[in-house]
Amino acid sequence: SLVASKHDKEEQAMQAIRKVVGDPLGMELYELWKEYEELQTVEAIYCKDIDKFEMVVQAFEYEKEHLQPTDKVGKPDPLSNSVPDGPESKLP
């Protein structure tokens, strides 16, 4: 499954980080990651919640910046001072 695959890749990455950093710090980082993944403590739950919240904020910011409601596409903004530059705005 996709979730198992993601977890396996994260596990491999954390083992690689542990090896690069070396123990005892590498072991501490690995144990903290496991604590986070398994939601073993209040701190881990808090971090997971903050992580999810940050993802929602990112999605909101992306939507605000890149997506427009379909009813506004191609229509001038009624609050702007600009004049549309289409054929209907040309003087005869």
N, CA, C and O atoms as CSV, one atom per row, in Angstrom:
chain,resi,resn,atom,element,x,y,z
A,1,SER,N,N,0.832,-1.190,0.000
A,1,SER,CA,C,0.000,0.000,0.000
A,1,SER,C,C,0.874,1.251,0.000
A,1,SER,O,O,2.058,1.197,0.332
A,2,LEU,N,N,0.273,2.369,-0.375
A,2,LEU,CA,C,0.998,3.633,-0.480
A,2,LEU,C,C,1.507,4.097,0.880
A,2,LEU,O,O,2.629,4.591,0.985
A,3,VAL,N,N,0.693,3.943,1.919
A,3,VAL,CA,C,1.091,4.376,3.260
A,3,VAL,C,C,2.258,3.529,3.764
A,3,VAL,O,O,3.212,4.056,4.336
A,4,ALA,N,N,2.180,2.221,3.551
A,4,ALA,CA,C,3.269,1.340,3.975
A,4,ALA,C,C,4.549,1.689,3.233
A,4,ALA,O,O,5.631,1.698,3.821
A,5,SER,N,N,4.429,1.972,1.952
A,5,SER,CA,C,5.589,2.344,1.152
A,5,SER,C,C,6.211,3.644,1.667
A,5,SER,O,O,7.432,3.754,1.775
A,6,LYS,N,N,5.367,4.622,1.981
A,6,LYS,CA,C,5.843,5.899,2.514
A,6,LYS,C,C,6.557,5.661,3.845
A,6,LYS,O,O,7.638,6.199,4.083
A,7,HIS,N,N,5.952,4.863,4.693
A,7,HIS,CA,C,6.566,4.573,5.997
A,7,HIS,C,C,7.906,3.859,5.817
A,7,HIS,O,O,8.876,4.179,6.504
A,8,ASP,N,N,7.964,2.891,4.893
A,8,ASP,CA,C,9.218,2.166,4.645
A,8,ASP,C,C,10.316,3.115,4.171
A,8,ASP,O,O,11.464,3.009,4.604
A,9,LYS,N,N,9.964,4.040,3.283
A,9,LYS,CA,C,10.951,5.014,2.788
A,9,LYS,C,C,11.420,5.936,3.907
A,9,LYS,O,O,12.604,6.260,3.996
A,10,GLU,N,N,10.495,6.355,4.753
A,10,GLU,CA,C,10.873,7.200,5.883
A,10,GLU,C,C,11.764,6.437,6.862
A,10,GLU,O,O,12.730,6.983,7.394
A,11,GLU,N,N,11.429,5.183,7.088
A,11,GLU,CA,C,12.248,4.334,7.969
A,11,GLU,C,C,13.669,4.223,7.413
A,11,GLU,O,O,14.640,4.372,8.154
A,12,GLN,N,N,13.787,3.964,6.123
A,12,GLN,CA,C,15.108,3.861,5.491
A,12,GLN,C,C,15.872,5.186,5.600
A,12,GLN,O,O,17.073,5.203,5.870
A,13,ALA,N,N,15.158,6.285,5.387
A,13,ALA,CA,C,15.799,7.603,5.478
A,13,ALA,C,C,16.291,7.866,6.896
A,13,ALA,O,O,17.397,8.372,7.087
A,14,MET,N,N,15.484,7.529,7.881
A,14,MET,CA,C,15.890,7.753,9.266
A,14,MET,C,C,17.066,6.868,9.655
A,14,MET,O,O,17.939,7.294,10.410
A,15,GLN,N,N,17.094,5.646,9.146
A,15,GLN,CA,C,18.247,4.765,9.415
A,15,GLN,C,C,19.511,5.344,8.763
A,15,GLN,O,O,20.596,5.290,9.342
A,16,ALA,N,N,19.357,5.896,7.557
A,16,ALA,CA,C,20.506,6.506,6.876
A,16,ALA,C,C,20.994,7.735,7.639
A,16,ALA,O,O,22.200,7.935,7.784
A,17,ILE,N,N,20.075,8.550,8.123
A,17,ILE,CA,C,20.445,9.724,8.912
A,17,ILE,C,C,21.158,9.291,10.186
A,17,ILE,O,O,22.161,9.882,10.585
A,18,ARG,N,N,20.627,8.258,10.810
A,18,ARG,CA,C,21.252,7.746,12.029
A,18,ARG,C,C,22.692,7.322,11.760
A,18,ARG,O,O,23.590,7.600,12.555
A,19,LYS,N,N,22.901,6.650,10.637
A,19,LYS,CA,C,24.242,6.177,10.284
A,19,LYS,C,C,25.187,7.355,10.025
A,19,LYS,O,O,26.336,7.341,10.466
A,20,VAL,N,N,24.700,8.372,9.310
A,20,VAL,CA,C,25.535,9.539,9.000
A,20,VAL,C,C,25.882,10.314,10.268
A,20,VAL,O,O,27.031,10.709,10.470
A,21,VAL,N,N,24.882,10.528,11.119
A,21,VAL,CA,C,25.082,11.315,12.339
A,21,VAL,C,C,25.899,10.533,13.361
A,21,VAL,O,O,26.736,11.096,14.066
A,22,GLY,N,N,25.647,9.239,13.430
A,22,GLY,CA,C,26.331,8.401,14.415
A,22,GLY,C,C,25.620,8.424,15.754
A,22,GLY,O,O,24.968,9.403,16.116
A,23,ASP,N,N,25.759,7.329,16.477
A,23,ASP,CA,C,25.146,7.248,17.799
A,23,ASP,C,C,26.054,7.947,18.801
A,23,ASP,O,O,27.262,8.001,18.570
A,24,PRO,N,N,25.555,8.467,19.862
A,24,PRO,CA,C,24.218,8.330,20.417
A,24,PRO,C,C,23.186,9.314,19.825
A,24,PRO,O,O,21.983,9.087,19.963
A,25,LEU,N,N,23.635,10.397,19.172
A,25,LEU,CA,C,22.684,11.373,18.639
A,25,LEU,C,C,21.795,10.757,17.563
A,25,LEU,O,O,20.596,11.030,17.517
A,26,GLY,N,N,22.378,9.928,16.698
A,26,GLY,CA,C,21.596,9.287,15.641
A,26,GLY,C,C,20.485,8.421,16.217
A,26,GLY,O,O,19.365,8.417,15.707
A,27,MET,N,N,20.799,7.692,17.278
A,27,MET,CA,C,19.795,6.854,17.933
A,27,MET,C,C,18.701,7.714,18.555
A,27,MET,O,O,17.523,7.362,18.492
A,28,GLU,N,N,19.082,8.836,19.154
A,28,GLU,CA,C,18.092,9.731,19.760
A,28,GLU,C,C,17.149,10.295,18.695
A,28,GLU,O,O,15.936,10.347,18.901
A,29,LEU,N,N,17.709,10.717,17.556
A,29,LEU,CA,C,16.876,11.228,16.466
A,29,LEU,C,C,15.921,10.157,15.953
A,29,LEU,O,O,14.744,10.421,15.710
A,30,TYR,N,N,16.446,8.944,15.793
A,30,TYR,CA,C,15.615,7.831,15.317
A,30,TYR,C,C,14.490,7.533,16.305
A,30,TYR,O,O,13.350,7.318,15.891
A,31,GLU,N,N,14.790,7.515,17.591
A,31,GLU,CA,C,13.769,7.246,18.616
A,31,GLU,C,C,12.720,8.359,18.662
A,31,GLU,O,O,11.535,8.085,18.857
A,32,LEU,N,N,13.145,9.601,18.486
A,32,LEU,CA,C,12.186,10.712,18.448
A,32,LEU,C,C,11.271,10.592,17.234
A,32,LEU,O,O,10.072,10.857,17.325
A,33,TRP,N,N,11.837,10.195,16.103
A,33,TRP,CA,C,11.018,9.993,14.899
A,33,TRP,C,C,9.987,8.892,15.139
A,33,TRP,O,O,8.820,9.053,14.780
A,34,LYS,N,N,10.404,7.775,15.743
A,34,LYS,CA,C,9.463,6.687,16.048
A,34,LYS,C,C,8.367,7.162,16.999
A,34,LYS,O,O,7.193,6.836,16.822
A,35,GLU,N,N,8.760,7.927,17.996
A,35,GLU,CA,C,7.790,8.474,18.949
A,35,GLU,C,C,6.750,9.330,18.222
A,35,GLU,O,O,5.555,9.250,18.504
A,36,TYR,N,N,7.221,10.140,17.295
A,36,TYR,CA,C,6.347,11.000,16.493
A,36,TYR,C,C,5.410,10.159,15.621
A,36,TYR,O,O,4.200,10.384,15.610
A,37,GLU,N,N,5.966,9.200,14.900
A,37,GLU,CA,C,5.169,8.369,13.997
A,37,GLU,C,C,4.125,7.548,14.732
A,37,GLU,O,O,3.016,7.361,14.231
A,38,GLU,N,N,4.466,7.063,15.903
A,38,GLU,CA,C,3.562,6.203,16.671
A,38,GLU,C,C,2.714,6.992,17.670
A,38,GLU,O,O,1.936,6.403,18.420
A,39,LEU,N,N,2.856,8.308,17.684
A,39,LEU,CA,C,2.084,9.187,18.578
A,39,LEU,C,C,2.151,8.707,20.026
A,39,LEU,O,O,1.128,8.556,20.694
A,40,GLN,N,N,3.374,8.470,20.495
A,40,GLN,CA,C,3.568,7.885,21.818
A,40,GLN,C,C,3.464,8.878,22.968
A,40,GLN,O,O,3.250,8.480,24.113
A,41,THR,N,N,3.613,10.168,22.674
A,41,THR,CA,C,3.601,11.173,23.743
A,41,THR,C,C,2.714,12.348,23.350
A,41,THR,O,O,2.313,12.492,22.195
A,42,VAL,N,N,2.424,13.175,24.334
A,42,VAL,CA,C,1.648,14.393,24.071
A,42,VAL,C,C,2.410,15.287,23.090
A,42,VAL,O,O,1.811,15.896,22.203
A,43,GLU,N,N,3.718,15.361,23.254
A,43,GLU,CA,C,4.539,16.180,22.356
A,43,GLU,C,C,4.470,15.670,20.917
A,43,GLU,O,O,4.402,16.459,19.974
A,44,ALA,N,N,4.489,14.366,20.757
A,44,ALA,CA,C,4.405,13.779,19.410
A,44,ALA,C,C,3.058,14.087,18.773
A,44,ALA,O,O,2.986,14.410,17.587
A,45,ILE,N,N,1.996,13.987,19.554
A,45,ILE,CA,C,0.654,14.296,19.039
A,45,ILE,C,C,0.583,15.767,18.645
A,45,ILE,O,O,0.041,16.105,17.592
A,46,TYR,N,N,1.127,16.640,19.486
A,46,TYR,CA,C,1.150,18.073,19.193
A,46,TYR,C,C,1.911,18.342,17.895
A,46,TYR,O,O,1.441,19.098,17.044
A,47,CYS,N,N,3.076,17.730,17.743
A,47,CYS,CA,C,3.870,17.924,16.514
A,47,CYS,C,C,3.117,17.428,15.284
A,47,CYS,O,O,3.147,18.078,14.240
A,48,LYS,N,N,2.454,16.303,15.393
A,48,LYS,CA,C,1.688,15.758,14.265
A,48,LYS,C,C,0.551,16.707,13.896
A,48,LYS,O,O,0.292,16.942,12.715
A,49,ASP,N,N,-0.126,17.251,14.906
A,49,ASP,CA,C,-1.206,18.211,14.662
A,49,ASP,C,C,-0.681,19.473,13.987
A,49,ASP,O,O,-1.302,19.977,13.051
A,50,ILE,N,N,0.445,19.984,14.447
A,50,ILE,CA,C,1.049,21.180,13.834
A,50,ILE,C,C,1.433,20.877,12.389
A,50,ILE,O,O,1.251,21.721,11.511
A,51,ASP,N,N,1.962,19.684,12.135
A,51,ASP,CA,C,2.334,19.277,10.780
A,51,ASP,C,C,1.108,19.273,9.863
A,51,ASP,O,O,1.172,19.765,8.736
A,52,LYS,N,N,0.007,18.724,10.341
A,52,LYS,CA,C,-1.230,18.705,9.551
A,52,LYS,C,C,-1.755,20.123,9.326
A,52,LYS,O,O,-2.187,20.458,8.222
A,53,PHE,N,N,-1.720,20.950,10.361
A,53,PHE,CA,C,-2.177,22.330,10.248
A,53,PHE,C,C,-1.352,23.090,9.210
A,53,PHE,O,O,-1.899,23.838,8.399
A,54,GLU,N,N,-0.050,22.894,9.242
A,54,GLU,CA,C,0.831,23.564,8.281
A,54,GLU,C,C,0.490,23.149,6.853
A,54,GLU,O,O,0.556,23.971,5.939
A,55,MET,N,N,0.128,21.887,6.652
A,55,MET,CA,C,-0.265,21.414,5.322
A,55,MET,C,C,-1.544,22.120,4.866
A,55,MET,O,O,-1.662,22.493,3.699
A,56,VAL,N,N,-2.493,22.303,5.775
A,56,VAL,CA,C,-3.745,22.991,5.438
A,56,VAL,C,C,-3.456,24.451,5.076
A,56,VAL,O,O,-4.025,24.983,4.123
A,57,VAL,N,N,-2.574,25.090,5.837
A,57,VAL,CA,C,-2.213,26.484,5.543
A,57,VAL,C,C,-1.563,26.578,4.167
A,57,VAL,O,O,-1.879,27.485,3.396
A,58,GLN,N,N,-0.664,25.658,3.853
A,58,GLN,CA,C,-0.027,25.636,2.529
A,58,GLN,C,C,-1.063,25.486,1.429
A,58,GLN,O,O,-1.008,26.195,0.424
A,59,ALA,N,N,-2.000,24.580,1.605
A,59,ALA,CA,C,-3.041,24.360,0.594
A,59,ALA,C,C,-3.886,25.616,0.431
A,59,ALA,O,O,-4.222,25.992,-0.692
A,60,PHE,N,N,-4.231,26.264,1.528
A,60,PHE,CA,C,-5.012,27.504,1.474
A,60,PHE,C,C,-4.246,28.591,0.724
A,60,PHE,O,O,-4.809,29.265,-0.139
A,61,GLU,N,N,-2.970,28.763,1.047
A,61,GLU,CA,C,-2.151,29.784,0.384
A,61,GLU,C,C,-2.019,29.486,-1.108
A,61,GLU,O,O,-2.100,30.402,-1.927
A,62,TYR,N,N,-1.821,28.236,-1.467
A,62,TYR,CA,C,-1.717,27.857,-2.874
A,62,TYR,C,C,-3.017,28.170,-3.602
A,62,TYR,O,O,-3.011,28.754,-4.685
A,63,GLU,N,N,-4.139,27.771,-2.991
A,63,GLU,CA,C,-5.444,28.010,-3.611
A,63,GLU,C,C,-5.694,29.499,-3.791
A,63,GLU,O,O,-6.175,29.930,-4.839
A,64,LYS,N,N,-5.372,30.276,-2.784
A,64,LYS,CA,C,-5.581,31.719,-2.838
A,64,LYS,C,C,-4.730,32.349,-3.949
A,64,LYS,O,O,-5.179,33.272,-4.628
A,65,GLU,N,N,-3.519,31.854,-4.128
A,65,GLU,CA,C,-2.600,32.437,-5.105
A,65,GLU,C,C,-2.834,31.934,-6.528
A,65,GLU,O,O,-2.669,32.695,-7.481
A,66,HIS,N,N,-3.211,30.675,-6.686
A,66,HIS,CA,C,-3.219,30.071,-8.022
A,66,HIS,C,C,-4.582,29.704,-8.581
A,66,HIS,O,O,-4.702,29.469,-9.784
A,67,LEU,N,N,-5.594,29.650,-7.764
A,67,LEU,CA,C,-6.896,29.219,-8.267
A,67,LEU,C,C,-7.910,30.341,-8.160
A,67,LEU,O,O,-7.924,31.095,-7.187
A,68,GLN,N,N,-8.764,30.444,-9.181
A,68,GLN,CA,C,-9.847,31.416,-9.173
A,68,GLN,C,C,-11.156,30.661,-9.296
A,68,GLN,O,O,-11.219,29.623,-9.955
A,69,PRO,N,N,-12.197,31.175,-8.667
A,69,PRO,CA,C,-13.504,30.538,-8.877
A,69,PRO,C,C,-13.883,30.613,-10.357
A,69,PRO,O,O,-13.561,31.595,-11.026
A,70,THR,N,N,-14.559,29.594,-10.870
A,70,THR,CA,C,-14.893,29.551,-12.292
A,70,THR,C,C,-15.820,30.680,-12.704
A,70,THR,O,O,-15.829,31.052,-13.877
A,71,ASP,N,N,-16.601,31.242,-11.788
A,71,ASP,CA,C,-17.492,32.339,-12.160
A,71,ASP,C,C,-16.744,33.659,-12.354
A,71,ASP,O,O,-17.328,34.617,-12.860
A,72,LYS,N,N,-15.453,33.736,-11.960
A,72,LYS,CA,C,-14.680,34.965,-12.122
A,72,LYS,C,C,-13.720,34.913,-13.313
A,72,LYS,O,O,-13.178,35.943,-13.713
A,73,VAL,N,N,-13.512,33.752,-13.869
A,73,VAL,CA,C,-12.551,33.622,-14.957
A,73,VAL,C,C,-13.040,34.417,-16.158
A,73,VAL,O,O,-14.160,34.220,-16.629
A,74,GLY,N,N,-12.198,35.311,-16.650
A,74,GLY,CA,C,-12.529,36.091,-17.830
A,74,GLY,C,C,-13.372,37.316,-17.569
A,74,GLY,O,O,-13.637,38.079,-18.498
A,75,LYS,N,N,-13.803,37.535,-16.346
A,75,LYS,CA,C,-14.613,38.696,-16.017
A,75,LYS,C,C,-13.733,39.727,-15.309
A,75,LYS,O,O,-12.854,39.354,-14.532
A,76,PRO,N,N,-13.955,41.007,-15.565
A,76,PRO,CA,C,-13.162,42.024,-14.868
A,76,PRO,C,C,-13.528,42.067,-13.395
A,76,PRO,O,O,-14.653,41.748,-13.008
A,77,ASP,N,N,-12.584,42.456,-12.603
A,77,ASP,CA,C,-12.813,42.615,-11.171
A,77,ASP,C,C,-13.621,43.890,-10.962
A,77,ASP,O,O,-13.151,44.968,-11.326
A,78,PRO,N,N,-14.824,43.805,-10.387
A,78,PRO,CA,C,-15.670,44.995,-10.236
A,78,PRO,C,C,-15.063,46.025,-9.292
A,78,PRO,O,O,-15.469,47.187,-9.310
A,79,LEU,N,N,-14.103,45.623,-8.468
A,79,LEU,CA,C,-13.500,46.554,-7.523
A,79,LEU,C,C,-12.247,47.225,-8.071
A,79,LEU,O,O,-11.696,48.120,-7.430
A,80,SER,N,N,-11.791,46.807,-9.245
A,80,SER,CA,C,-10.581,47.416,-9.799
A,80,SER,C,C,-10.946,48.659,-10.600
A,80,SER,O,O,-12.084,48.815,-11.044
A,81,ASN,N,N,-9.975,49.532,-10.778
A,81,ASN,CA,C,-10.180,50.752,-11.547
A,81,ASN,C,C,-9.826,50.566,-13.015
A,81,ASN,O,O,-9.933,51.505,-13.803
A,82,SER,N,N,-9.411,49.379,-13.382
A,82,SER,CA,C,-8.975,49.164,-14.755
A,82,SER,C,C,-10.170,48.991,-15.682
A,82,SER,O,O,-11.229,48.502,-15.289
A,83,VAL,N,N,-9.964,49.407,-16.917
A,83,VAL,CA,C,-10.983,49.269,-17.955
A,83,VAL,C,C,-10.632,48.045,-18.766
A,83,VAL,O,O,-9.469,47.874,-19.131
A,84,PRO,N,N,-11.596,47.178,-19.067
A,84,PRO,CA,C,-11.285,46.008,-19.876
A,84,PRO,C,C,-10.717,46.428,-21.227
A,84,PRO,O,O,-11.135,47.436,-21.797
A,85,ASP,N,N,-9.762,45.649,-21.737
A,85,ASP,CA,C,-9.159,45.995,-23.011
A,85,ASP,C,C,-9.655,45.147,-24.155
A,85,ASP,O,O,-8.974,45.017,-25.172
A,86,GLY,N,N,-10.817,44.575,-24.010
A,86,GLY,CA,C,-11.429,43.775,-25.072
A,86,GLY,C,C,-12.058,44.669,-26.110
A,86,GLY,O,O,-12.051,45.890,-25.950
A,87,PRO,N,N,-12.615,44.089,-27.197
A,87,PRO,CA,C,-13.198,44.863,-28.283
A,87,PRO,C,C,-14.333,45.779,-27.830
A,87,PRO,O,O,-14.548,46.840,-28.416
A,88,GLU,N,N,-15.056,45.371,-26.790
A,88,GLU,CA,C,-16.172,46.187,-26.339
A,88,GLU,C,C,-15.726,47.472,-25.660
A,88,GLU,O,O,-16.539,48.376,-25.468
A,89,SER,N,N,-14.446,47.572,-25.291
A,89,SER,CA,C,-13.971,48.767,-24.606
A,89,SER,C,C,-13.388,49.793,-25.584
A,89,SER,O,O,-13.067,50.907,-25.170
A,90,LYS,N,N,-13.248,49.461,-26.829
A,90,LYS,CA,C,-12.669,50.364,-27.841
A,90,LYS,C,C,-13.710,51.393,-28.255
A,90,LYS,O,O,-14.891,51.081,-28.410
A,91,LEU,N,N,-13.254,52.608,-28.426
A,91,LEU,CA,C,-14.142,53.664,-28.894
A,91,LEU,C,C,-14.283,53.566,-30.418
A,91,LEU,O,O,-13.331,53.164,-31.088
A,92,PRO,N,N,-15.468,53.930,-30.994
A,92,PRO,CA,C,-15.635,53.842,-32.458
A,92,PRO,C,C,-14.828,54.865,-33.208
A,92,PRO,O,O,-14.873,54.905,-34.438
